[in-house]
PDB file of C-alpha atoms in Angstrom:
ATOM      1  CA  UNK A 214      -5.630  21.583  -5.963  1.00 45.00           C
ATOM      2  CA  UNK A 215      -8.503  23.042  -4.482  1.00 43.00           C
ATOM      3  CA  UNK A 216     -11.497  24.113  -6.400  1.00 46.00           C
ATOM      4  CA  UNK A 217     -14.287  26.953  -5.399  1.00 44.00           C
ATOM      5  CA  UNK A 218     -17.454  26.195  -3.918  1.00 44.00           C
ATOM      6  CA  UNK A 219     -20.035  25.271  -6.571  1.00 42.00           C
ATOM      7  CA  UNK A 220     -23.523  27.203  -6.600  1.00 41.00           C
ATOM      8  CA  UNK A 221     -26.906  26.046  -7.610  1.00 39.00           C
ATOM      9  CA  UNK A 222     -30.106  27.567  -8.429  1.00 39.00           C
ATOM     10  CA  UNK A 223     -32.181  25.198  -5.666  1.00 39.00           C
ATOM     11  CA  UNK A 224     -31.202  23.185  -2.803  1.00 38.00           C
ATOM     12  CA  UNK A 225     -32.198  20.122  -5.209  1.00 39.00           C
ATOM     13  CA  UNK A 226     -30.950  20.346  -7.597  1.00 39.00           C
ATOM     14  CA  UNK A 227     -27.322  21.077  -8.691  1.00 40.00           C
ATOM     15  CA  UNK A 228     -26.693  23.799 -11.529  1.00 41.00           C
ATOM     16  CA  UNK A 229     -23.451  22.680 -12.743  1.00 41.00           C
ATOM     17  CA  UNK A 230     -21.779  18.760 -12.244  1.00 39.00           C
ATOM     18  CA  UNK A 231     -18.560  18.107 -13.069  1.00 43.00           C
ATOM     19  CA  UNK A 232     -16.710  17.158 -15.779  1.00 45.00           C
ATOM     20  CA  UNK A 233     -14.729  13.917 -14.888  1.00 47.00           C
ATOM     21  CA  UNK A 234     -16.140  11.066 -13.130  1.00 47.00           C
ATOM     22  CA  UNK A 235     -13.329  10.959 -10.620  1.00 47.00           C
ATOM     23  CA  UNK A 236     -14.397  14.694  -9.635  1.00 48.00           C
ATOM     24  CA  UNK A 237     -17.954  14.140  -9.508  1.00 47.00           C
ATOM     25  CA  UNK A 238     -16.918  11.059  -7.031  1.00 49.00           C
ATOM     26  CA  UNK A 239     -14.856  13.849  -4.645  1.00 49.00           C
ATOM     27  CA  UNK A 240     -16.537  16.850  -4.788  1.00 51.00           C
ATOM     28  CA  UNK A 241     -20.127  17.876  -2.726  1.00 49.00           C
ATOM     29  CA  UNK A 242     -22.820  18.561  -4.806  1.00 47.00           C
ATOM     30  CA  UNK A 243     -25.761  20.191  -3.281  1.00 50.00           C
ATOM     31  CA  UNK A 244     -29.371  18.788  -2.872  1.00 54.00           C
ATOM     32  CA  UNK A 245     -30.608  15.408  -1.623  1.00 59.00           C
ATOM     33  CA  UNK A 246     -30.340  14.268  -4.851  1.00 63.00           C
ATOM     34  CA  UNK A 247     -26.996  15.739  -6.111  1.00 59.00           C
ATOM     35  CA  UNK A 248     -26.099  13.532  -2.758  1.00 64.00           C
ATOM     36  CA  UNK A 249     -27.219  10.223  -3.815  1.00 65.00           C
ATOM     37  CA  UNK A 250     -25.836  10.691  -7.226  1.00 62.00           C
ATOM     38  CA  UNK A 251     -22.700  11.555  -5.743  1.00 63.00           C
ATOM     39  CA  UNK A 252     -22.552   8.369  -4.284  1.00 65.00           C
ATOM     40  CA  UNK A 253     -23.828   6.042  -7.185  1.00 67.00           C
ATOM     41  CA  UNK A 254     -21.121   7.720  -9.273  1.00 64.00           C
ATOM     42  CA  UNK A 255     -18.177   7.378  -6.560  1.00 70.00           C
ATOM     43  CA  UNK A 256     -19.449   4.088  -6.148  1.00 77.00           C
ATOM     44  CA  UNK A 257     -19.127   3.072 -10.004  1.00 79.00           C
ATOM     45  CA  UNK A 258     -15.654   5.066 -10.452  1.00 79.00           C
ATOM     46  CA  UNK A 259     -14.405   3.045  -7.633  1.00 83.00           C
ATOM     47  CA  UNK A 260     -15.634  -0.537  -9.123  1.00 86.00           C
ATOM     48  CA  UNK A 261     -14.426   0.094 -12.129  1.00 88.00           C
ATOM     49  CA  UNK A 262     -10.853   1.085 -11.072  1.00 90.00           C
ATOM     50  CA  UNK A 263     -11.537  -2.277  -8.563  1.00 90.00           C
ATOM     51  CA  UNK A 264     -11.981  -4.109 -12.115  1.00 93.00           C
ATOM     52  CA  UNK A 265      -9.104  -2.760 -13.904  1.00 92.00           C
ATOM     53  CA  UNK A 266      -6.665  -3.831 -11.221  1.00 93.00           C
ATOM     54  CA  UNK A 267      -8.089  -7.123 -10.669  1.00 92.00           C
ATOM     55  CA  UNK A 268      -7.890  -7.973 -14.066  1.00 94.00           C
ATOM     56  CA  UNK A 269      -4.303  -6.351 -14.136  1.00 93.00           C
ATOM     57  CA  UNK A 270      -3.729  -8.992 -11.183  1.00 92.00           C
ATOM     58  CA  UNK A 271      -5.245 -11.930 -13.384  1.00 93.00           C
ATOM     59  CA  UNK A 272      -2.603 -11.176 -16.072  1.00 94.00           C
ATOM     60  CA  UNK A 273       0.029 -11.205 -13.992  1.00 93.00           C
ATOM     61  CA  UNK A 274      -0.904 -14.162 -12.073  1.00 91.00           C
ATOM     62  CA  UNK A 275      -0.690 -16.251 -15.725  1.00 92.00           C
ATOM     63  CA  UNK A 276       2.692 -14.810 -16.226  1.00 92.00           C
ATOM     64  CA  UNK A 277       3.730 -15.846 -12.509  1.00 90.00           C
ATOM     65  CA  UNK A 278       2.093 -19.239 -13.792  1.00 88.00           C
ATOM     66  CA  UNK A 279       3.746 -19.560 -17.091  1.00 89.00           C
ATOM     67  CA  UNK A 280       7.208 -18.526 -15.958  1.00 83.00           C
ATOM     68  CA  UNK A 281       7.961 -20.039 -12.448  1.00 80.00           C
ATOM     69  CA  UNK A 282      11.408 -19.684 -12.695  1.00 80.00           C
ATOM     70  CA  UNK A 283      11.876 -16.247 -14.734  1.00 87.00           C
ATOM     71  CA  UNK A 284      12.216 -12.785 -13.638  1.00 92.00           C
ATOM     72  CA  UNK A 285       8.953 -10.177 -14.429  1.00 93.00           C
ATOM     73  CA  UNK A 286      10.481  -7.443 -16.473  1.00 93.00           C
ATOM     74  CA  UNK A 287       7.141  -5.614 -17.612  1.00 94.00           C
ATOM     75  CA  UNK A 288       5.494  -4.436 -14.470  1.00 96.00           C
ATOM     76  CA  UNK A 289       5.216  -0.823 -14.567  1.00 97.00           C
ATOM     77  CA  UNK A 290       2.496   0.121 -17.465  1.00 96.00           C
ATOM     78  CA  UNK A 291       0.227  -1.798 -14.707  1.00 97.00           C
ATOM     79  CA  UNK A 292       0.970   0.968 -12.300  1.00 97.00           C
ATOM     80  CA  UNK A 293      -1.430   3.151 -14.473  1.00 96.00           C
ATOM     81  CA  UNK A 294      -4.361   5.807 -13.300  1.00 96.00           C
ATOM     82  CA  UNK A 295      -7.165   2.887 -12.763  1.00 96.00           C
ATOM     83  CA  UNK A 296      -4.277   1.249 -10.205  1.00 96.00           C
ATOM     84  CA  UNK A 297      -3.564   4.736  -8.490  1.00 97.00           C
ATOM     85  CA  UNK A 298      -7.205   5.487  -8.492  1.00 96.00           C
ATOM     86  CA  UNK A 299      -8.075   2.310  -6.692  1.00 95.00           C
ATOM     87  CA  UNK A 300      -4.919   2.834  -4.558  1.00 95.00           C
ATOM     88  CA  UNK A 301      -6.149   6.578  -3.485  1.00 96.00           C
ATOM     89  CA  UNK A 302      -9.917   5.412  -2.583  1.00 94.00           C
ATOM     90  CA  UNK A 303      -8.725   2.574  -0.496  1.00 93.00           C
ATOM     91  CA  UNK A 304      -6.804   4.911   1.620  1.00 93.00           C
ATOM     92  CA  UNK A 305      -8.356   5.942   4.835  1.00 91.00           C
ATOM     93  CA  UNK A 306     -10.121   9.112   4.655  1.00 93.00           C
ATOM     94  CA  UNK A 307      -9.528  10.818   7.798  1.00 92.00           C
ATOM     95  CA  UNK A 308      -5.638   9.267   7.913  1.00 91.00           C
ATOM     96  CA  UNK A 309      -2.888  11.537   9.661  1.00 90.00           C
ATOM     97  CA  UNK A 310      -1.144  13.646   6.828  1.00 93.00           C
ATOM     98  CA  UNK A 311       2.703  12.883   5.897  1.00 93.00           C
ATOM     99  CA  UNK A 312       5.528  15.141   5.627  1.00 93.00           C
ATOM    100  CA  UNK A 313       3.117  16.893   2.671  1.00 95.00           C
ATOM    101  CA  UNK A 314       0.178  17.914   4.607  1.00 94.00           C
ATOM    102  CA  UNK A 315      -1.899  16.936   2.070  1.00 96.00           C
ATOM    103  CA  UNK A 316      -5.401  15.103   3.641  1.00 96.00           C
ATOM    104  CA  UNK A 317      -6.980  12.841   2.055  1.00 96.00           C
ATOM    105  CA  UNK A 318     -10.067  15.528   1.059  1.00 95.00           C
ATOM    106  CA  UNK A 319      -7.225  17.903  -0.233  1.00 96.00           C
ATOM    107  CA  UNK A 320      -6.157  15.604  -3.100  1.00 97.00           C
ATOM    108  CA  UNK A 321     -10.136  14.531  -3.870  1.00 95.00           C
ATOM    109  CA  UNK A 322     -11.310  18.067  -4.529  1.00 94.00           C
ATOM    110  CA  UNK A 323      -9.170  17.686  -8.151  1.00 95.00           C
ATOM    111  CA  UNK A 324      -8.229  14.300  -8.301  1.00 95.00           C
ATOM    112  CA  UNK A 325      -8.371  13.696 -12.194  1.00 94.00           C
ATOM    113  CA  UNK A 326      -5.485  16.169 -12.542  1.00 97.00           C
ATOM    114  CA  UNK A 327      -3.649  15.067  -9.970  1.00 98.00           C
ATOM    115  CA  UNK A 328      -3.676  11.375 -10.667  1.00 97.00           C
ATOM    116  CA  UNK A 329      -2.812  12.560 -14.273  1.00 98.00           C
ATOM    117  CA  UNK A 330       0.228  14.528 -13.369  1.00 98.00           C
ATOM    118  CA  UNK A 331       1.433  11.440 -10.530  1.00 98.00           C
ATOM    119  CA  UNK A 332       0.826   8.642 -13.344  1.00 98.00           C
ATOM    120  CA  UNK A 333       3.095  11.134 -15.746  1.00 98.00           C
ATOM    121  CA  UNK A 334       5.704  11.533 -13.189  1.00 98.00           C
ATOM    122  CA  UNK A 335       5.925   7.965 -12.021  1.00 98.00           C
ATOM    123  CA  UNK A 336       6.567   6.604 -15.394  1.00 98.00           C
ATOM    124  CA  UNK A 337       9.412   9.547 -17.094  1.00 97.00           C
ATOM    125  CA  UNK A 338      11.049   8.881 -13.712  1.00 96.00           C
ATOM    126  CA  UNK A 339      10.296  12.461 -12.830  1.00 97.00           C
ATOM    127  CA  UNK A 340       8.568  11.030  -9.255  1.00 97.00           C
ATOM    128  CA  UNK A 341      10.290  11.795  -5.826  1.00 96.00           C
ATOM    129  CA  UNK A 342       9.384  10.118  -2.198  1.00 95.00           C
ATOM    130  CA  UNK A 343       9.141  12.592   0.375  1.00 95.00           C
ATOM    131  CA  UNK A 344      10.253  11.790   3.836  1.00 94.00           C
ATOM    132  CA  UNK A 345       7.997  10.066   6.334  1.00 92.00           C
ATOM    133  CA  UNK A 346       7.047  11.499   9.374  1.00 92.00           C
ATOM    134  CA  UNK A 347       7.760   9.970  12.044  1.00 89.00           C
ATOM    135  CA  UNK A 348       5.588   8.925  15.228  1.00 87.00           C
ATOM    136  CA  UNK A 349       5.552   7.376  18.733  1.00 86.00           C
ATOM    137  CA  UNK A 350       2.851   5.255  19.853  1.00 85.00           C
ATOM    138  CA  UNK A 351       3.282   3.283  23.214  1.00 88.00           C
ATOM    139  CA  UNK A 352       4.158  -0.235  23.237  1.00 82.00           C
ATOM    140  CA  UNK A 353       2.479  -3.001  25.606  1.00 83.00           C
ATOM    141  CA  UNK A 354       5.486  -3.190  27.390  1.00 82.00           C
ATOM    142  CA  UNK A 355       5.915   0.706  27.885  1.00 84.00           C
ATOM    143  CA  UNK A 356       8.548   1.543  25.017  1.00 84.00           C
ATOM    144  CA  UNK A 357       7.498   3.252  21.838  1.00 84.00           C
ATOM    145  CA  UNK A 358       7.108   2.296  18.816  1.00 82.00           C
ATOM    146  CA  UNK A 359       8.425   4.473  15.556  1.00 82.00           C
ATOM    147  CA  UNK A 360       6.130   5.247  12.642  1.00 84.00           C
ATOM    148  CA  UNK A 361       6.505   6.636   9.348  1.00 87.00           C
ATOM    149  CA  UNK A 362       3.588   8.258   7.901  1.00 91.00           C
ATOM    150  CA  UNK A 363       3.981   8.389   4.416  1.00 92.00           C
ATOM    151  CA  UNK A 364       2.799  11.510   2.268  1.00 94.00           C
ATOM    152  CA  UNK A 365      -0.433  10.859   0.358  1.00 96.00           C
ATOM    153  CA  UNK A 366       0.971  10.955  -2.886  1.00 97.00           C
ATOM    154  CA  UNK A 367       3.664   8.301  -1.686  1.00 95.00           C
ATOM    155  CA  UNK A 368       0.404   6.369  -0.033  1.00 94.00           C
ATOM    156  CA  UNK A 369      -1.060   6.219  -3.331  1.00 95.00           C
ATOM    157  CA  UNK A 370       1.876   4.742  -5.495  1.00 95.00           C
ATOM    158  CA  UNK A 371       2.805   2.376  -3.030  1.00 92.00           C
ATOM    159  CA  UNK A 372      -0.543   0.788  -2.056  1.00 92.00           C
ATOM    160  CA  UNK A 373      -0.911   0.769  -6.218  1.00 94.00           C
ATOM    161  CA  UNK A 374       2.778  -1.241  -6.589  1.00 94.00           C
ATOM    162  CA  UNK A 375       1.865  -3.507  -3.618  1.00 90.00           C
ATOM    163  CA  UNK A 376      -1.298  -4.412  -5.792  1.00 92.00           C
ATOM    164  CA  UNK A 377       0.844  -5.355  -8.656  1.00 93.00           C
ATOM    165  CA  UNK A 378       3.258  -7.403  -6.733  1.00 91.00           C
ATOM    166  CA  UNK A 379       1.203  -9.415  -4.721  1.00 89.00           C
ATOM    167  CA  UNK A 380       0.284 -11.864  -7.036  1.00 91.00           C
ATOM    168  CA  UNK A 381       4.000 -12.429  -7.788  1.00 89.00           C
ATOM    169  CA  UNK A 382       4.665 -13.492  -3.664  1.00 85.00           C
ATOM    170  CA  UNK A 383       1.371 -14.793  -3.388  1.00 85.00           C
ATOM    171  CA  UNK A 384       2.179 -18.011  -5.241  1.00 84.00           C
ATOM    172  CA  UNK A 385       5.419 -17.953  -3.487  1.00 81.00           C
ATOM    173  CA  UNK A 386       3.873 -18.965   0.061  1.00 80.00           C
ATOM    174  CA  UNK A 387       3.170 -22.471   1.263  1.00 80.00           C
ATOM    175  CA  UNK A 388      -0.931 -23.197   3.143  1.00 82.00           C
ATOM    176  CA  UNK A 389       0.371 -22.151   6.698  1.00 81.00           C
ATOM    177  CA  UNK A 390       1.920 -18.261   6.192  1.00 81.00           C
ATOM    178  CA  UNK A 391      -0.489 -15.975   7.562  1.00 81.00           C
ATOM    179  CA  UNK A 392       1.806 -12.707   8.165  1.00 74.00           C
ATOM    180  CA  UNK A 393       0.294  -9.846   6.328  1.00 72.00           C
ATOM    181  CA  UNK A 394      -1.189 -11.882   3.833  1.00 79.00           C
ATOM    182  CA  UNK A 395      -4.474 -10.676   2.167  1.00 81.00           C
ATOM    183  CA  UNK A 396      -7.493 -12.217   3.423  1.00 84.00           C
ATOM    184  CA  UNK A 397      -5.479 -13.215   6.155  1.00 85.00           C
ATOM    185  CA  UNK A 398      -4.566 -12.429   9.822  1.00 82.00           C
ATOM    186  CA  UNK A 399      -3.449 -12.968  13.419  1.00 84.00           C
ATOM    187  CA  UNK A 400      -6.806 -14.593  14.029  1.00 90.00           C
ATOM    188  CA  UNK A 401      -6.590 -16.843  11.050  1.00 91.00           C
ATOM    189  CA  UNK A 402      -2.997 -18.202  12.240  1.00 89.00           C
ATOM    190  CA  UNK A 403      -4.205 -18.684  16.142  1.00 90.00           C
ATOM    191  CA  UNK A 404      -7.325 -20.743  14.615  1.00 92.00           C
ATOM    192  CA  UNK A 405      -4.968 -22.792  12.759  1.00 90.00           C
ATOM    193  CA  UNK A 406      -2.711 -23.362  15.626  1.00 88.00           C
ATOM    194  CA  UNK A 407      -6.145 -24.301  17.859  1.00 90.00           C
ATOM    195  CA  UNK A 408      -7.154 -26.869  15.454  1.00 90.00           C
ATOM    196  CA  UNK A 409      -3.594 -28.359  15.032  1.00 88.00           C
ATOM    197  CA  UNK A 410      -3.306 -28.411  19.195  1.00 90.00           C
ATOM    198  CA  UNK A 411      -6.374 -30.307  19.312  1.00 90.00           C
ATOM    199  CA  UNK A 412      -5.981 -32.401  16.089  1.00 90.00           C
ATOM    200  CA  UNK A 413      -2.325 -33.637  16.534  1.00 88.00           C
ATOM    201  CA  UNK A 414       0.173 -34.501  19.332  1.00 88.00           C
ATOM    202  CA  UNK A 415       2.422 -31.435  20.172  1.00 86.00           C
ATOM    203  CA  UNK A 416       4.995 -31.869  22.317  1.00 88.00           C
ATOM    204  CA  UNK A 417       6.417 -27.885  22.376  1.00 88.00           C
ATOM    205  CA  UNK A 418       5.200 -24.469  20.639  1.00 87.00           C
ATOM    206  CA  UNK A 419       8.065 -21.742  19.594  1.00 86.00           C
ATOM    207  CA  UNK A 420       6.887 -18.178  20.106  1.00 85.00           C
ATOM    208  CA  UNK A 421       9.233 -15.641  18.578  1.00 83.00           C
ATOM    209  CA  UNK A 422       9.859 -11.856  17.755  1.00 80.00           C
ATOM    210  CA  UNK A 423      12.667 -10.469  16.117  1.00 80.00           C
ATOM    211  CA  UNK A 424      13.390  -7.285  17.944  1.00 81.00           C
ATOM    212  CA  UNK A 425      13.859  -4.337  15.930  1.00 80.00           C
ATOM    213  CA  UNK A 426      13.260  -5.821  12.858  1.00 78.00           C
ATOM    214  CA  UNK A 427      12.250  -2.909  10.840  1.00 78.00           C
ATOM    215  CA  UNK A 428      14.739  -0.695  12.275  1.00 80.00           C
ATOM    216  CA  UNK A 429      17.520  -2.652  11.448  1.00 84.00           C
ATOM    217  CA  UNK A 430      16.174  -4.454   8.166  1.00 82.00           C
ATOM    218  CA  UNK A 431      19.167  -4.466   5.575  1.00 87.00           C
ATOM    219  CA  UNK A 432      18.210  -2.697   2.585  1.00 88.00           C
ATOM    220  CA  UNK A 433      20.825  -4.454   0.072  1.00 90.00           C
ATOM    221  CA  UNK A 434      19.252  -7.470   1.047  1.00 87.00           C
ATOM    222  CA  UNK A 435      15.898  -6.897   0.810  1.00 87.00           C
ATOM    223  CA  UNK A 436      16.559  -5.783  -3.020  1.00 89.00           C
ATOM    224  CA  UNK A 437      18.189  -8.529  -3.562  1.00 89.00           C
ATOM    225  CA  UNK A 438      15.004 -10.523  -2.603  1.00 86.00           C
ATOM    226  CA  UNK A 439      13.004  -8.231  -4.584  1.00 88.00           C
ATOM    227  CA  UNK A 440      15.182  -8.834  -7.648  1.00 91.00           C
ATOM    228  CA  UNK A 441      15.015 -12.487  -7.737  1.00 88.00           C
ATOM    229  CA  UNK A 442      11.748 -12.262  -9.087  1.00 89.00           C
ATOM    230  CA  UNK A 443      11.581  -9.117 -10.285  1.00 92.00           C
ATOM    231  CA  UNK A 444      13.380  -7.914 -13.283  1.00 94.00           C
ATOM    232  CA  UNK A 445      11.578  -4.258 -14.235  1.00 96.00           C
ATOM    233  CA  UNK A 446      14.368  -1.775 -13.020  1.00 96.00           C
ATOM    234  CA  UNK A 447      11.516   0.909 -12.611  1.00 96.00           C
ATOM    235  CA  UNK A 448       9.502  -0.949  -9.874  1.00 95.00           C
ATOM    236  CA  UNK A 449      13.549  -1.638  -8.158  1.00 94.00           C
ATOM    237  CA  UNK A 450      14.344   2.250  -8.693  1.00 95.00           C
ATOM    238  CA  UNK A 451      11.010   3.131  -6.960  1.00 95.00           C
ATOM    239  CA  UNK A 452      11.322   0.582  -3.745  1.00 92.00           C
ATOM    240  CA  UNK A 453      14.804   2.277  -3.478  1.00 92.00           C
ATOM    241  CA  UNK A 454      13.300   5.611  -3.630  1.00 94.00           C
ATOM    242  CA  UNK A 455      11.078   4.665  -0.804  1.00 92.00           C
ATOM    243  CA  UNK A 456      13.950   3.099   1.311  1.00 90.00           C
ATOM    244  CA  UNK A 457      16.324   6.154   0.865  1.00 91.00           C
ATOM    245  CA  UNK A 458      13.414   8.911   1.331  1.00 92.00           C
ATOM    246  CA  UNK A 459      14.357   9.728   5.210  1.00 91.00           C
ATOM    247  CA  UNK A 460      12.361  10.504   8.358  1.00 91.00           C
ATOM    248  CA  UNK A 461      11.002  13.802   9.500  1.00 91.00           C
ATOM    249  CA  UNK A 462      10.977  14.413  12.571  1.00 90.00           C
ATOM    250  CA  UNK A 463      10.433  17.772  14.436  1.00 88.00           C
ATOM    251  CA  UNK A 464      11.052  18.954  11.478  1.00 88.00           C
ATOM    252  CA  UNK A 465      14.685  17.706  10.957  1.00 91.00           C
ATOM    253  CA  UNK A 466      15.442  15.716   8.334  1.00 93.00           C
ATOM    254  CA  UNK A 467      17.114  12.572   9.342  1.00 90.00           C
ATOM    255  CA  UNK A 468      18.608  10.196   6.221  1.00 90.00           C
ATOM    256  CA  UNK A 469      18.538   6.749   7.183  1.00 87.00           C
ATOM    257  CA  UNK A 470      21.062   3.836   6.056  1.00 87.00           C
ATOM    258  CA  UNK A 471      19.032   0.857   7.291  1.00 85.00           C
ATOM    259  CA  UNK A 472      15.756  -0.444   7.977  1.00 80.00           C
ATOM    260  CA  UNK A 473      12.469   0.801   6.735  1.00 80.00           C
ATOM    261  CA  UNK A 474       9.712   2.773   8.770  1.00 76.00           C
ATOM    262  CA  UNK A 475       6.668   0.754  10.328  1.00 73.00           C
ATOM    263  CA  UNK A 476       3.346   1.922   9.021  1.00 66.00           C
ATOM    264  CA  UNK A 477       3.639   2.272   5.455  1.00 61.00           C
ATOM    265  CA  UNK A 478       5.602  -0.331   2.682  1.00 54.00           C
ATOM    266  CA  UNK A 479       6.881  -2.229   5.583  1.00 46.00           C
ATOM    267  CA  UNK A 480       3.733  -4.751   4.751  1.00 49.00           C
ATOM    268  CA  UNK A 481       5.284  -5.992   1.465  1.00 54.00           C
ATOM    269  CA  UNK A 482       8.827  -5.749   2.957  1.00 48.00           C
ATOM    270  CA  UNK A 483       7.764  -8.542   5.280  1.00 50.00           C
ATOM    271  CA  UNK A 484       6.074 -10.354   2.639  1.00 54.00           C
ATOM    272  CA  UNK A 485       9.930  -9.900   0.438  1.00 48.00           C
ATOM    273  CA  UNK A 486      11.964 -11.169   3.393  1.00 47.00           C
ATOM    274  CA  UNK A 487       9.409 -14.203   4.400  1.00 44.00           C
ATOM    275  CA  UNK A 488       9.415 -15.362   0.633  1.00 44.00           C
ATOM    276  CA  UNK A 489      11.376 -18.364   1.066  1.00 39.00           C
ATOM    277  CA  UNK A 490      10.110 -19.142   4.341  1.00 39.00           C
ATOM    278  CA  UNK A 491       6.756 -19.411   6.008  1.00 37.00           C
ATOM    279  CA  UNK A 492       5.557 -17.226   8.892  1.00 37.00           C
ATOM    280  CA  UNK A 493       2.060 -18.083  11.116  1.00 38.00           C
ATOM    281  CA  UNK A 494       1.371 -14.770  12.421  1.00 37.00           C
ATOM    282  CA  UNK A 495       1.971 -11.155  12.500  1.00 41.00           C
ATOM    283  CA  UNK A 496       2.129  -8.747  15.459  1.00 43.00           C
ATOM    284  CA  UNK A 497      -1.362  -7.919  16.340  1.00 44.00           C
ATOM    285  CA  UNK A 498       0.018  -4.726  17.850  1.00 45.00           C
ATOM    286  CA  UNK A 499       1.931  -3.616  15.030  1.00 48.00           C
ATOM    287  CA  UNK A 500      -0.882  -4.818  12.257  1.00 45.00           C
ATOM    288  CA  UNK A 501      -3.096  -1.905  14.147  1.00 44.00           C
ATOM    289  CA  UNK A 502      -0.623   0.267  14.292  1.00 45.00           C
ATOM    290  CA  UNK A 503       0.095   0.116  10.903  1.00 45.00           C
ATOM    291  CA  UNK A 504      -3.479   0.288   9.828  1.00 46.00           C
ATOM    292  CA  UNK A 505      -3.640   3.564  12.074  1.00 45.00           C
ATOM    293  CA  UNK A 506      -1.087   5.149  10.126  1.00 52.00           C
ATOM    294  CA  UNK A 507      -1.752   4.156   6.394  1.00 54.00           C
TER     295      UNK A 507
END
């Protein structure tokens, strides 16, 4: 997936640009100039893939609209290459490496073919998850906490699903869920709370944490949450793929029955098991983590 170093005739200006728009958007091109229109074109790929989803997101949201009560059962063709395109550049560039090894540069230096051969495989079915790799990170209060770091490929699809589904659980939420919301955060919720402190009488505030909620999260019901809204088998077949792909760690392969690892899907897992009811915050701790990690 790597290509050869390109050579140019000056140190302005480059002898040969690339083909695809996507490639001229990952790969150096020499010169000060060659620079700057590397940019300008990464720039425009990356609005118009920005376009293409949010218009994909529109659509949906009329459906969601239209048919409150109904299941979605045409969700996949929206999982197309401007949605994994979008997905890859909103990744974080320097972000650890899964079970793959892949970086983030690896996939960029020919990523018109290879979001061409993921788009194919995601929709004949012909897509597998790799394991996550698995992490420690300290805890405030001395433990560790477990990641999974996806591979890049699995990175891409998901962030690209999420994108698709959000408009769906979006309208599902009431005014005063903040968890892992987009646009909102930890710091939204505790503003909130300030203003309602100050603005009404409050006799007593809950603080809560469910421990080990990831680890122990039961699969059968989260797809059973997933499925009340959503009636495309393909998106159901790929969450499962996800949930059954396994940690790696030191190299062993461990195949998990419950739960799903913190630090990659586990955002829109929340968002499936807080659908019916209405959450303030998130874990600051683990919202960093998790941004670490993807």
């Amino acid at each position: 997936m790597m290509n050869g170093a390109k050579k140019s005739d000056s140190s302005i200006v480059p002898a040969k640009l690339a083909n695809k728009a996507e490639r001229l958007a990952a790969e150096p091109v020499e010169g000060d100039d060659g620079t700057k229109r590397n940019a300008e074109l990464q720039s425009t790929v990356r609005t118009q893939s920005r376009e293409a989803v949010t218009q994909a997101q529109a659509r949906i949201r009329g459906a969601v609209t239209r048919t409150k009560k109904e299941k979605l059962t045409a969700l996949l063709h929206h999982v197309d290459i401007d949605a994994l395109r979008w997905a890859f550049f909103n990744l974080k560039k320097r972000a650890a490496p899964g079970a793959d090894g892949l970086t983030w540069a690896d996939y960029a230096a020919d990523l018109d073919r290879n979001l061409t051969d993921l788009h194919a495989r995601v929709h004949s079915g012909a897509y597998r998850a790799l394991p996550s790799r698995r992490k420690y990170i300290p805890k405030a209060d001395g433990q560790q906490r477990p990641l999974g770091i996806a591979a890049l490929e699995d990175k891409i699809v998901q962030a690209a699903v999420v994108a698709i589904l959000t408009p769906i659980y979006e309208a599902e939420f009431l005014g005063f869920s903040y968890g892992f919301r987009p646009g909102r955060g930890q710091h939204d919720a505790l503003d909130a709370l300030a203003y309602g402190i100050n603005a009404r009488k409050i006799n007593w505030i809950l603080d809560a944490d469910i421990s080990r909620f990831f680890d122990t999260l039961s699969r059968e019901w989260l797809i059973r949450f997933v499925e009340h809204r959503i009636g495309d088998r393909r998106i159901i077949r790929l969450i499962q793929k996800w949930l059954k792909a396994g940690v790696l760690e030191d190299g062993n392969l461990i195949e998990t029955t419950e739960g799903t690892p913190q630090g990659q899907w586990h955002h829109h897992c929340l968002r499936m098991c807080t659908s019916t009811t209405s959450t303030i915050s998130g874990s600051s701790s683990g919202a960093r983590a998790t941004q670490e990690a993807m």
